[in-house]
Tab-separated table of C-alpha atoms in Angstrom:
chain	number	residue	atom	x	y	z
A	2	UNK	CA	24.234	1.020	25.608
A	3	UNK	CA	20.971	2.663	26.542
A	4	UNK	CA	22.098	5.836	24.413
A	5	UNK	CA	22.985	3.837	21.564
A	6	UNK	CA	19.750	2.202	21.554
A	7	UNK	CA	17.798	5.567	21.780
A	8	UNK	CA	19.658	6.654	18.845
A	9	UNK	CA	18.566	3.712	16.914
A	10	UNK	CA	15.294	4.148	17.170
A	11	UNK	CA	15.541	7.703	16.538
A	12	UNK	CA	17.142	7.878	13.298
A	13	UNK	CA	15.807	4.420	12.293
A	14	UNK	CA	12.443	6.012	10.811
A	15	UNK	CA	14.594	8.390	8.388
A	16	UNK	CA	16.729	4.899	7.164
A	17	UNK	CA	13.477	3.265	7.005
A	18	UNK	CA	11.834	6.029	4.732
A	19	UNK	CA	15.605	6.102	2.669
A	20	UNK	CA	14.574	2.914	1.061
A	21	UNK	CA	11.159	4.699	0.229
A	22	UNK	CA	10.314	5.199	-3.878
A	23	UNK	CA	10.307	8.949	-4.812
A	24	UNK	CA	7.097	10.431	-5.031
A	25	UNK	CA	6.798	10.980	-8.916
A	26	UNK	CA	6.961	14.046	-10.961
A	27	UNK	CA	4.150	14.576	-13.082
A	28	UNK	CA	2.869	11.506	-12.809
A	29	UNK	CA	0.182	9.462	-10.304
A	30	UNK	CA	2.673	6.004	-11.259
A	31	UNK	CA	5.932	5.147	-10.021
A	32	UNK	CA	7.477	2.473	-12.019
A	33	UNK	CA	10.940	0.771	-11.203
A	34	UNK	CA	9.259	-2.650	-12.218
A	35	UNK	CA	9.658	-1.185	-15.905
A	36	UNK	CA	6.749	-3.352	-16.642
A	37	UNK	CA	4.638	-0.362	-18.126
A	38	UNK	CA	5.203	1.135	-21.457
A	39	UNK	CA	4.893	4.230	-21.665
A	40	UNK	CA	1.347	4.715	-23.114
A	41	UNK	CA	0.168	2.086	-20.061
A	42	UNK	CA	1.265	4.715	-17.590
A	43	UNK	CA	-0.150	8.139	-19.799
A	44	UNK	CA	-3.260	5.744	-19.539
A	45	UNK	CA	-3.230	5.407	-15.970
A	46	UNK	CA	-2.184	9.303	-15.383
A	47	UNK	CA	-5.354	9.877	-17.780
A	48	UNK	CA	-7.510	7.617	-15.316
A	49	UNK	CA	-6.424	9.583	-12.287
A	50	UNK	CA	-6.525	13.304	-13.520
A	51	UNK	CA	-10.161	12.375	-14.714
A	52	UNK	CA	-10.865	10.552	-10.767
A	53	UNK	CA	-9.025	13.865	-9.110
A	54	UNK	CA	-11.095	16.272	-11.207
A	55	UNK	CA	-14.161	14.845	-10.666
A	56	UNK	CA	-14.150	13.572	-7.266
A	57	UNK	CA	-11.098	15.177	-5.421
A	58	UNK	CA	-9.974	11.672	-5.153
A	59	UNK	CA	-6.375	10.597	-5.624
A	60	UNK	CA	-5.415	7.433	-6.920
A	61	UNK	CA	-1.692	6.288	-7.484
A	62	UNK	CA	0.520	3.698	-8.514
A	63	UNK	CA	4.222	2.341	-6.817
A	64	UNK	CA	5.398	-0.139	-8.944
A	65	UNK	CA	8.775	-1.965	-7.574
A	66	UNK	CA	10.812	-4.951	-8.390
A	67	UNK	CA	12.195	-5.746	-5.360
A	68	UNK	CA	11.186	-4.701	-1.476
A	69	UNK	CA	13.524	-6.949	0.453
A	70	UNK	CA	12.148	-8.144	3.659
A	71	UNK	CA	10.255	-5.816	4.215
A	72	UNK	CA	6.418	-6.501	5.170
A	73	UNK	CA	4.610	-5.537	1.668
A	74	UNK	CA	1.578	-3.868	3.526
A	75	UNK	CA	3.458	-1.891	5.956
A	76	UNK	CA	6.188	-0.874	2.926
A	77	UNK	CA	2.611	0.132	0.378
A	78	UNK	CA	1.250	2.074	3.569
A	79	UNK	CA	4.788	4.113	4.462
A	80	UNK	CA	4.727	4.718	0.521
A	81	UNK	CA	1.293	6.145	0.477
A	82	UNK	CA	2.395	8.671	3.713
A	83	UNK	CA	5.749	9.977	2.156
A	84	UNK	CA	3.907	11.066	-1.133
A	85	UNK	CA	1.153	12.674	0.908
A	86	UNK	CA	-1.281	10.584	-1.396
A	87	UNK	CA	-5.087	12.273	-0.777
A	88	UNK	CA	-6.183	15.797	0.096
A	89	UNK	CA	-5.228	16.741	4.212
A	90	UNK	CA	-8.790	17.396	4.921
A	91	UNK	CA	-10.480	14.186	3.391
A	92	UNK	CA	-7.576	11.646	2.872
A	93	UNK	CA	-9.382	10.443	-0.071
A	94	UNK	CA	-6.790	8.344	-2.157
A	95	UNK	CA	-5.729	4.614	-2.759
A	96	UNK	CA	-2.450	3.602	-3.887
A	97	UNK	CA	-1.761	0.277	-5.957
A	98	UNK	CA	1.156	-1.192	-4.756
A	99	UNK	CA	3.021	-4.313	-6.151
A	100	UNK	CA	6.705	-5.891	-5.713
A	101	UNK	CA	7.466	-7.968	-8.125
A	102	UNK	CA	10.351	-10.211	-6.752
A	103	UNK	CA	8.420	-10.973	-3.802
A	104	UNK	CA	5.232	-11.654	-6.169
A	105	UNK	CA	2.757	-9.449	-3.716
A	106	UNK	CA	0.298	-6.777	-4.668
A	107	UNK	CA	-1.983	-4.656	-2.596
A	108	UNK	CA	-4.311	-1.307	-2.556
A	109	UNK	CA	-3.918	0.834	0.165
A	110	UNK	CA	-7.209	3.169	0.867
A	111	UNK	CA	-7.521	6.504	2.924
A	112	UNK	CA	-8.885	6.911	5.960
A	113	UNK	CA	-11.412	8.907	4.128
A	114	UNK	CA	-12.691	6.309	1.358
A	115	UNK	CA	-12.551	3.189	3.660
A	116	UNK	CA	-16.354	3.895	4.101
A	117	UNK	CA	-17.488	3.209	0.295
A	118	UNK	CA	-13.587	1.025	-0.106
A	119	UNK	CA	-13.985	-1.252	2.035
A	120	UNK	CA	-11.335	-4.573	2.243
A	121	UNK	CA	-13.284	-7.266	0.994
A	122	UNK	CA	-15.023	-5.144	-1.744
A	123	UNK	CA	-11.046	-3.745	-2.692
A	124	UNK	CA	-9.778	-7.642	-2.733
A	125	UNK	CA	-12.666	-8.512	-5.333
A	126	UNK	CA	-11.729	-5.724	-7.108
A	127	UNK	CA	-8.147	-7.107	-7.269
A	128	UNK	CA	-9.259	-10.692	-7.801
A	129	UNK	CA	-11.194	-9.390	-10.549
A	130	UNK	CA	-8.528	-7.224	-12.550
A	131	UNK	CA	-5.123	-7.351	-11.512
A	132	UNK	CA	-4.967	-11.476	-10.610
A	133	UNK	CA	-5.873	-12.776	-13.446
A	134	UNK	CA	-3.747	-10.509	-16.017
A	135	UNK	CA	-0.371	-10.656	-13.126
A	136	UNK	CA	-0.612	-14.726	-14.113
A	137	UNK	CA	-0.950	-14.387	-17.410
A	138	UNK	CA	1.932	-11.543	-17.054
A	139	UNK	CA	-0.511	-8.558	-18.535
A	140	UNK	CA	1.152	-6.106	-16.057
A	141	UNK	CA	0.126	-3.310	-18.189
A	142	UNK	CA	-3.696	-4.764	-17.895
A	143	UNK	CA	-3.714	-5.674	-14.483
A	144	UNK	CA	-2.935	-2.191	-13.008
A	145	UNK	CA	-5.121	-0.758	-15.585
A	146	UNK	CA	-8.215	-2.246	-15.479
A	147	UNK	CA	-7.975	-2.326	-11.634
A	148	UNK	CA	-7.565	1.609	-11.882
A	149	UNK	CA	-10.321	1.884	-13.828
A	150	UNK	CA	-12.466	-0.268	-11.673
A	151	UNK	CA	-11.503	1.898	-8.562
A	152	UNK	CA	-12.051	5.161	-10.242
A	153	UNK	CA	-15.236	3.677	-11.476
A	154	UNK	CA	-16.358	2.450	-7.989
A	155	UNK	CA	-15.748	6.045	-6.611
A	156	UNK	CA	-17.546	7.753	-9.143
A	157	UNK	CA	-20.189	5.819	-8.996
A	158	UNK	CA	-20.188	6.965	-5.530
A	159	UNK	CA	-19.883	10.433	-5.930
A	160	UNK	CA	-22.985	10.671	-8.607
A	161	UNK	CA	-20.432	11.734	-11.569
A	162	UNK	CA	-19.775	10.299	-14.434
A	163	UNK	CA	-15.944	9.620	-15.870
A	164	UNK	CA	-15.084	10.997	-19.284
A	165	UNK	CA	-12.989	7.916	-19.612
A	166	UNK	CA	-12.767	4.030	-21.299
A	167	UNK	CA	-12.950	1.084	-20.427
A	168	UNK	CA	-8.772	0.141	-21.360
A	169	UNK	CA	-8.736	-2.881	-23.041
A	170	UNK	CA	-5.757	-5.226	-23.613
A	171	UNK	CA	-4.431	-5.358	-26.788
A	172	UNK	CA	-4.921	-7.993	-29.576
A	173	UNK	CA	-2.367	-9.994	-30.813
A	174	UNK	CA	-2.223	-9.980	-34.816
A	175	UNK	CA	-0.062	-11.253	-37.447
A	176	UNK	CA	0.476	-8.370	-39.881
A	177	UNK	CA	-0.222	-9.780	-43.261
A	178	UNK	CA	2.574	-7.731	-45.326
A	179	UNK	CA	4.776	-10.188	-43.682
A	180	UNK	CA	3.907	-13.112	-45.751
A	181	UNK	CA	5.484	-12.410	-48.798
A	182	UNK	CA	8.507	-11.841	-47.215
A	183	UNK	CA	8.161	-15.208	-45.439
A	184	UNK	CA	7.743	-16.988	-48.599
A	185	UNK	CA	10.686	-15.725	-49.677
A	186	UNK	CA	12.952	-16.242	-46.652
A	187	UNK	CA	11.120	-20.166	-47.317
A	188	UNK	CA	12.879	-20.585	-50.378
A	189	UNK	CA	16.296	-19.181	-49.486
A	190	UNK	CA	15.893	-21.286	-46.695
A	191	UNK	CA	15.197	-24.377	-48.698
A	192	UNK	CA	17.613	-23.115	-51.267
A	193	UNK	CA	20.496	-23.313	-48.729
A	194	UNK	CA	19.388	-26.335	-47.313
A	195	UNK	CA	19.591	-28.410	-50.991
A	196	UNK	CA	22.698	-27.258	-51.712
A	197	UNK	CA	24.354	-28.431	-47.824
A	198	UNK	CA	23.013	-31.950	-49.245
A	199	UNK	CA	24.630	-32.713	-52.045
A	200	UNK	CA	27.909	-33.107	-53.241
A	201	UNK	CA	30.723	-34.613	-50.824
A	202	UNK	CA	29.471	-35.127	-47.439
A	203	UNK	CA	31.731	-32.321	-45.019
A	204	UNK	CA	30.495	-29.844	-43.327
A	205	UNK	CA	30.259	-26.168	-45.728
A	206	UNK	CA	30.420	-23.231	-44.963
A	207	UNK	CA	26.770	-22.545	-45.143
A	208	UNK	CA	26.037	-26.071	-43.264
A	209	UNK	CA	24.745	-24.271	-40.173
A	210	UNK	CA	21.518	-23.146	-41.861
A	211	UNK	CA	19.121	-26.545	-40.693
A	212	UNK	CA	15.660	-27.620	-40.222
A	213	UNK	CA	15.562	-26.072	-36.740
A	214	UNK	CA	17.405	-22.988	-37.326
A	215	UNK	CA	15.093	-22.515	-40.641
A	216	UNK	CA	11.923	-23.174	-38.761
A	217	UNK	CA	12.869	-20.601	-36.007
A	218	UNK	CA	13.730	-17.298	-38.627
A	219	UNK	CA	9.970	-18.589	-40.269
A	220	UNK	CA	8.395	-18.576	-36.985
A	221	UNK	CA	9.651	-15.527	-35.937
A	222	UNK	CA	8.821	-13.442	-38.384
A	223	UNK	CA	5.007	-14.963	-38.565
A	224	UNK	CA	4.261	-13.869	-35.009
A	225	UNK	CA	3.177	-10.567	-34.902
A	226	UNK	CA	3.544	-7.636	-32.579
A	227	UNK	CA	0.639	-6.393	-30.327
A	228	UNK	CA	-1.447	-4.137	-31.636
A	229	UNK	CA	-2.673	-0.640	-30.392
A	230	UNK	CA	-2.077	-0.616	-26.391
A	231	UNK	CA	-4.995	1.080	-24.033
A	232	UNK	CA	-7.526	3.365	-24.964
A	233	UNK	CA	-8.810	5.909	-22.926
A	234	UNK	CA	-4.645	7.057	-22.729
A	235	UNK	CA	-5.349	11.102	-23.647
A	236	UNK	CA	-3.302	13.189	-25.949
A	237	UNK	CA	0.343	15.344	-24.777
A	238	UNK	CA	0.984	15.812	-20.894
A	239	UNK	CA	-1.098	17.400	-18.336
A	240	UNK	CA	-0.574	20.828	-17.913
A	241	UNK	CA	0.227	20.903	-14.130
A	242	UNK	CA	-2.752	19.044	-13.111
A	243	UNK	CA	-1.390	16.438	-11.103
A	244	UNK	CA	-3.155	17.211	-8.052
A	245	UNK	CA	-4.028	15.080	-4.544
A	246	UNK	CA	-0.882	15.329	-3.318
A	247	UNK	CA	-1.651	17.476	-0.116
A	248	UNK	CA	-0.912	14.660	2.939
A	249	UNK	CA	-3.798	12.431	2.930
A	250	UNK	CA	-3.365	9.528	6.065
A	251	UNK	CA	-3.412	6.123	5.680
A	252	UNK	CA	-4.218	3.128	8.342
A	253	UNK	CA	-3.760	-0.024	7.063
A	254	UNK	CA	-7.400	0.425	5.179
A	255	UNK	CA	-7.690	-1.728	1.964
A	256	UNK	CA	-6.607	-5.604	1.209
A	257	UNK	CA	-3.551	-7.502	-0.360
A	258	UNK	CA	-1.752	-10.480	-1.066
A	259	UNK	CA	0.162	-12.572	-4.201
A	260	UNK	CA	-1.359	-13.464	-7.478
């Protein structure tokens, strides 16, 4: 019994780390929420390239849907250590961390940045950024504008300035080509509906088109899409610069909770 126990908590750290995310090629984000497009996370990748450059900091993203029972802070802090997240020798890094299904968010910081990170300053940062926009569901927003306030707040205190902006959430906008083709979809609509009224009372065959049905296609096609996305995102990939990936260590620095 005693051996079988000693294998158990042998091997249990290697089933433990099994369940881990994959540290992500060519990118500072991990995603398996899906709840970044795909300029959201160039924008973020833009935001940490800049920090790295700059600073030597590294900053990263693990984005999950669903984490099981496992203790969110302990699971964001394992994460950080299997994708050696921060330099060896200065274990400057943070890692945004959020699991969707159990509705928790944190950000992890380095042993070497808890000076100038420290918890309560990282939860107003959070309470700030990523709150608000997670219950409103602005995923995109949230882990963006938190990003930028990090790489901001480092930055600032490294004396060096960001060649970066301020991402912004985009602006909902009707497009106004799509009137004319409302109007007319109006007086099909009405069309249809006079000629289901007169006449012998049955049910046609183009009886299904009513007020509700008609109001839906109109409404529809009035709201518009979002406009632009971030700014700040950068132009074509990276060119191998994904750096601060060299085993940084972690120790339960930073601050977390739900939204």
């Amino acid at each position: 019994m005693f051996r079988w126990l000693s294998l158990f908590f042998l091997f249990s750290p290697l089933l433990f780390a099994a369940n881990l995310p994959p540290r992500p090629e060519q990118s500072y984000v991990y995603d398996e929420s899906h709840n970044l497009t795909s300029q959201e996370v160039q924008t973020f990748n833009a935001i940490a390239v800049e920090l790295f450059k700059k600073t030597g900091f590294a900053l990263g993203a693990a984005l999950l849907y669903d984490i099981g029972e496992e203790d969110a802070r302990d699971f964001a802090v394992q994460v950080a250590h299997s994708w050696g997240l921060g330099q060896k020798e200065s274990s400057e890094a943070a890692l945004i961390f959020v699991a969707f299904k159990q509705g928790r968010r944190s950000v992890e910081v380095g042993y070497g940045a808890e000076g100038y990170l420290p918890d309560a300053l990282v939860e107003r940062l959070q309470q700030k950024t990523l709150v608000p926009a997670f219950r409103k569901k602005e995923y995109g927003t949230g882990v963006l504008t938190l990003a930028y306030a990090i790489a901001t707040t480092v930055a600032k205190e490294k004396g060096v300035t960001l060649d970066l902006t301020a991402p912004t959430p985009p602006e909902k906008k009707n497009n106004p080509l799509m009137w004319p083709f409302i109007f007319v979809i109006f007086i099909i609509v009405m069309s249809l509906l006079k000629m289901n009224g007169g006449g012998r009372g049955g049910r046609g065959p183009g009886s299904f088109v009513g007020p509700s049905a008609a109001g839906f296609l109109i409404g529809s096609l009035s709201r518009g899409g979002f406009g632009g996305g971030f700014g700040g995102g950068g132009g074509g990939g990276f060119g191998g610069g994904f750096g601060g990936f060299g085993g940084g260590g972690f120790g339960g620095g930073g601050s977390g909770g739900s939204w």
